[in-house]
CSV table of C-alpha atoms and ligand atoms in Angstrom, one decimal:
chain,number,residue,atom,x,y,z
A,1,MET,CA,-14.7,-3.0,13.1
A,2,LYS,CA,-12.3,-0.7,11.4
A,3,ASN,CA,-13.1,0.9,8.0
A,4,ILE,CA,-10.3,0.3,5.5
A,5,ALA,CA,-9.9,2.6,2.4
A,6,VAL,CA,-7.5,1.2,-0.2
A,7,LEU,CA,-5.9,3.6,-2.7
A,8,VAL,CA,-5.0,2.2,-6.1
A,9,SER,CA,-3.8,3.2,-9.5
A,10,GLY,CA,-3.4,0.1,-11.5
A,11,GLY,CA,-4.0,-3.6,-11.8
A,12,GLY,CA,-4.9,-4.0,-8.2
A,13,THR,CA,-3.5,-7.5,-7.4
A,14,ASN,CA,-2.6,-6.3,-3.9
A,15,LEU,CA,-6.2,-5.0,-3.5
A,16,GLN,CA,-7.3,-8.5,-4.6
A,17,ALA,CA,-5.1,-10.1,-2.0
A,18,LEU,CA,-6.7,-7.9,0.7
A,19,ILE,CA,-10.3,-8.8,-0.7
A,20,ASP,CA,-9.5,-12.5,-0.7
A,21,ALA,CA,-8.0,-12.3,2.9
A,22,GLU,CA,-11.0,-10.6,4.1
A,23,LYS,CA,-13.3,-13.2,2.5
A,24,ARG,CA,-11.2,-16.0,4.2
A,25,GLY,CA,-11.8,-14.4,7.5
A,26,GLU,CA,-8.2,-13.3,7.9
A,27,ILE,CA,-9.0,-9.7,8.6
A,28,LYS,CA,-11.4,-10.1,11.6
A,29,ASN,CA,-11.6,-6.6,12.7
A,30,GLY,CA,-11.5,-4.7,9.4
A,31,LYS,CA,-13.6,-4.2,6.4
A,32,ILE,CA,-12.7,-2.6,3.0
A,33,ASN,CA,-15.5,0.0,2.7
A,34,CYS,CA,-13.9,1.9,-0.2
A,35,VAL,CA,-11.4,1.8,-3.0
A,36,ILE,CA,-10.1,5.2,-4.3
A,37,SER,CA,-8.2,5.2,-7.6
A,38,SER,CA,-6.0,8.0,-9.1
A,39,ASN,CA,-6.8,6.5,-12.5
A,40,PRO,CA,-10.4,6.1,-13.8
A,41,ASP,CA,-9.2,3.2,-16.0
A,42,ALA,CA,-7.5,1.2,-13.3
A,43,TYR,CA,-8.4,-2.5,-13.4
A,44,ALA,CA,-8.4,-2.3,-9.6
A,45,LEU,CA,-11.8,-0.4,-9.8
A,46,LYS,CA,-13.3,-3.4,-11.6
A,47,ARG,CA,-12.1,-5.7,-8.8
A,48,ALA,CA,-13.7,-3.5,-6.3
A,49,GLN,CA,-17.0,-3.4,-8.2
A,50,ASN,CA,-17.0,-7.1,-8.7
A,51,ASN,CA,-16.9,-7.3,-4.9
A,52,SER,CA,-19.5,-4.6,-4.3
A,53,ILE,CA,-17.0,-2.3,-2.8
A,54,HIS,CA,-17.7,1.5,-3.0
A,55,THR,CA,-15.3,3.2,-5.5
A,56,GLU,CA,-14.2,6.8,-6.0
A,57,VAL,CA,-11.8,8.4,-8.4
A,58,ILE,CA,-9.6,11.3,-7.5
A,59,ARG,CA,-7.1,12.7,-10.0
A,60,ARG,CA,-4.2,15.1,-9.1
A,61,LYS,CA,-4.7,16.8,-12.5
A,62,ASP,CA,-8.2,17.9,-11.6
A,63,TYR,CA,-6.7,20.3,-9.0
A,64,ALA,CA,-4.8,23.4,-10.0
A,65,ARG,CA,-2.8,23.4,-6.7
A,66,PHE,CA,-1.3,20.4,-4.8
A,67,ASP,CA,-2.8,21.7,-1.5
A,68,ASP,CA,-6.3,21.5,-3.0
A,69,TYR,CA,-5.7,17.9,-4.1
A,70,ASP,CA,-4.3,17.1,-0.6
A,71,LYS,CA,-7.3,18.6,1.1
A,72,ALA,CA,-9.8,16.9,-1.2
A,73,LEU,CA,-8.2,13.5,-0.6
A,74,THR,CA,-8.2,14.0,3.1
A,75,GLU,CA,-11.9,15.1,3.1
A,76,LEU,CA,-12.8,12.1,0.9
A,77,LEU,CA,-11.1,9.7,3.3
A,78,GLN,CA,-12.8,11.4,6.3
A,79,SER,CA,-16.2,11.3,4.5
A,80,ARG,CA,-15.7,7.5,4.2
A,81,ASN,CA,-14.8,7.3,8.0
A,82,ALA,CA,-11.5,5.7,7.1
A,83,ASP,CA,-9.7,4.2,10.2
A,84,LEU,CA,-7.0,2.8,8.0
A,85,VAL,CA,-5.7,3.8,4.6
A,86,VAL,CA,-3.8,1.3,2.5
A,87,LEU,CA,-1.7,2.3,-0.4
A,88,ALA,CA,-1.8,-0.7,-2.8
A,89,GLY,CA,0.1,0.5,-5.8
A,90,PHE,CA,-1.0,4.1,-5.5
A,91,MET,CA,1.1,6.1,-7.8
A,92,THR,CA,0.3,9.8,-6.6
A,93,ILE,CA,2.5,11.3,-3.9
A,94,LEU,CA,0.6,12.0,-0.7
A,95,GLY,CA,0.5,15.5,0.8
A,96,SER,CA,1.3,16.6,4.3
A,97,ARG,CA,-2.4,17.1,5.3
A,98,VAL,CA,-3.4,13.6,4.5
A,99,ILE,CA,-0.2,12.1,6.2
A,100,SER,CA,-0.7,14.2,9.4
A,101,THR,CA,-4.4,13.6,9.5
A,102,PHE,CA,-3.9,9.9,9.2
A,103,LYS,CA,-0.6,9.6,11.2
A,104,ASN,CA,0.3,6.0,11.7
A,105,LYS,CA,-2.9,5.0,10.0
A,106,ILE,CA,-1.5,4.7,6.4
A,107,ILE,CA,0.1,1.5,5.3
A,108,ASN,CA,2.1,1.1,2.1
A,109,ILE,CA,3.6,-2.0,0.4
A,110,HIS,CA,6.9,-1.5,-1.2
A,111,PRO,CA,8.6,-4.1,-3.3
A,112,SER,CA,12.1,-4.3,-1.7
A,113,LEU,CA,13.6,-4.8,1.7
A,114,ILE,CA,13.7,-1.3,2.9
A,115,PRO,CA,16.2,0.5,3.3
A,116,SER,CA,17.4,-1.0,0.1
A,117,PHE,CA,16.1,0.2,-3.2
A,118,CYS,CA,13.6,2.7,-1.8
A,119,GLY,CA,12.9,6.4,-1.7
A,120,GLU,CA,12.2,8.9,-4.4
A,121,GLY,CA,12.2,7.3,-7.9
A,122,PHE,CA,12.1,3.7,-6.7
A,123,TYR,CA,8.7,2.5,-7.8
A,124,GLY,CA,7.3,-0.2,-10.1
A,125,LEU,CA,9.9,-2.1,-12.2
A,126,ARG,CA,12.7,0.4,-11.3
A,127,VAL,CA,13.0,-1.2,-7.9
A,128,HIS,CA,13.6,-4.6,-9.4
A,129,GLU,CA,16.0,-3.2,-12.1
A,130,ALA,CA,18.1,-1.6,-9.3
A,131,ALA,CA,18.2,-4.8,-7.3
A,132,LEU,CA,19.3,-6.9,-10.4
A,133,ALA,CA,21.8,-4.1,-11.3
A,134,LYS,CA,23.4,-4.3,-7.8
A,135,GLY,CA,23.5,-8.1,-8.0
A,136,VAL,CA,21.9,-8.6,-4.6
A,137,LYS,CA,20.9,-12.3,-4.0
A,138,VAL,CA,17.9,-11.7,-1.9
A,139,THR,CA,15.2,-9.0,-2.2
A,140,GLY,CA,11.7,-8.9,-1.0
A,141,ALA,CA,8.9,-6.7,0.1
A,142,THR,CA,8.1,-4.4,3.1
A,143,ALA,CA,4.8,-3.3,4.6
A,144,HIS,CA,5.3,0.0,6.4
A,145,PHE,CA,3.5,3.0,7.8
A,146,VAL,CA,3.7,6.1,5.8
A,147,ASN,CA,5.2,9.3,7.2
A,148,GLU,CA,6.6,12.4,5.5
A,149,VAL,CA,9.8,10.7,4.5
A,150,CYS,CA,9.4,8.7,1.2
A,151,ASP,CA,9.5,4.9,2.2
A,152,GLY,CA,10.8,6.1,5.7
A,153,GLY,CA,8.0,5.3,8.0
A,154,PRO,CA,7.9,2.5,10.7
A,155,ILE,CA,8.4,-1.0,9.2
A,156,ILE,CA,5.6,-3.5,10.1
A,157,ILE,CA,6.6,-6.8,8.2
A,158,GLN,CA,9.2,-7.7,5.7
A,159,LYS,CA,9.6,-10.9,3.7
A,160,ALA,CA,12.7,-12.0,1.7
A,161,VAL,CA,12.5,-13.4,-1.8
A,162,GLU,CA,15.4,-15.2,-3.5
A,163,ILE,CA,16.9,-13.8,-6.8
A,164,LYS,CA,17.7,-16.5,-9.3
A,165,ASN,CA,20.0,-16.7,-12.3
A,166,GLY,CA,18.6,-15.1,-15.4
A,167,ASP,CA,15.9,-13.1,-13.6
A,168,THR,CA,14.5,-10.1,-15.5
A,169,PRO,CA,12.8,-7.2,-13.7
A,170,GLN,CA,9.5,-8.5,-14.8
A,171,VAL,CA,10.1,-12.1,-13.6
A,172,LEU,CA,11.5,-10.8,-10.3
A,173,GLN,CA,8.5,-8.4,-9.8
A,174,LYS,CA,6.1,-11.3,-10.3
A,175,ARG,CA,7.9,-13.5,-7.7
A,176,VAL,CA,8.1,-10.6,-5.2
A,177,MET,CA,4.4,-10.1,-5.5
A,178,GLU,CA,3.4,-13.8,-5.3
A,179,GLN,CA,5.8,-14.8,-2.5
A,180,ALA,CA,5.9,-11.5,-0.4
A,181,GLU,CA,3.6,-8.7,-1.2
A,182,TRP,CA,0.3,-10.5,-1.4
A,183,ASN,CA,1.2,-12.3,1.9
A,184,ILE,CA,2.5,-9.5,4.1
A,185,LEU,CA,0.1,-6.7,3.2
A,186,PRO,CA,-3.1,-8.5,4.4
A,187,LYS,CA,-1.1,-9.6,7.5
A,188,ALA,CA,0.0,-6.1,8.3
A,189,VAL,CA,-3.6,-4.8,7.8
A,190,SER,CA,-4.9,-7.6,10.1
A,191,LEU,CA,-2.4,-6.7,12.8
A,192,PHE,CA,-3.4,-3.1,12.5
A,193,CYS,CA,-7.1,-3.8,12.8
A,194,ASP,CA,-6.5,-6.1,15.8
A,195,ASP,CA,-4.6,-3.2,17.5
A,196,LYS,CA,-1.5,-5.4,17.7
A,197,ILE,CA,1.1,-2.8,16.4
A,198,ILE,CA,2.8,-0.5,18.8
A,199,ILE,CA,5.1,2.3,17.5
A,200,LYS,CA,7.9,3.8,19.6
A,201,ASN,CA,10.5,6.1,18.2
A,202,ASN,CA,9.7,5.1,14.6
A,203,ILE,CA,10.0,1.4,15.4
A,204,THR,CA,7.1,-1.1,15.6
A,205,GLU,CA,6.6,-3.8,18.0
A,206,ILE,CA,4.1,-6.5,17.2
A,207,ILE,CA,2.1,-7.8,20.2
A,208,ASP,CA,1.6,-11.6,20.2
B,301,GRF,C1,3.3,-3.4,-6.5
B,301,GRF,O1,4.4,-3.9,-6.9
B,301,GRF,C2,3.5,-2.6,-5.2
B,301,GRF,O2,4.6,-3.1,-4.4
B,301,GRF,C3,3.8,-1.3,-5.8
B,301,GRF,O3,3.0,-1.1,-6.9
B,301,GRF,C4,2.6,-2.5,-7.4
B,301,GRF,C5,1.1,-2.5,-7.4
B,301,GRF,O4,0.6,-3.6,-8.1
B,301,GRF,N1,3.7,-0.3,-4.8
B,301,GRF,P1,-1.0,-3.9,-8.0
B,301,GRF,O5,-1.7,-2.7,-8.6
B,301,GRF,O6,-1.3,-4.2,-6.6
B,301,GRF,O7,-1.2,-5.1,-8.9
């Protein structure tokens, strides 16, 4: 059974999707054993507590140097024996120590079809604003591993979502979450926990 640490900053609907999938028996070989928030007021913490999941708060601003923060987060994850780290709306940049310690063991959910609308500055509503500004007719979400390149790690699963006339960034964000993010993030986590993802040259292969 793999220990899953979920890192959050906000509402935690992706965390909720993971909790619900685990409850439905869809993550057979993994268990969320800790939720770590960058924000003490995140509603995601309440979702964890409602489900008796251990919680921690770690704030970048409590550390003078970024290196100290990076070390503290790495040690916190190690102290929880994390086998997998899931970024579910985590708004603080990860440092090189945590990324190298958990190489190919950190999964992020991004609200676009990478490589479109991703990289530095593309987070939250900005991603959907950019998709609408470009006029693309299809967007979606991507579950991918995290490496040192922002949104550049191996892609695990993608799901497309239609853009409709009159969409606002908020409306599109909601559709992408409902139709894609909440669906593919638990699937990617389940595949990881079942050891079904092989990575070669930055490309994943899913074993049937
Ligand atoms: C999601 O849109 C996710 O793709 C992005 O941040 C948002 C988090 O929402 N990385 P929530 O906290 O899971 O509700």
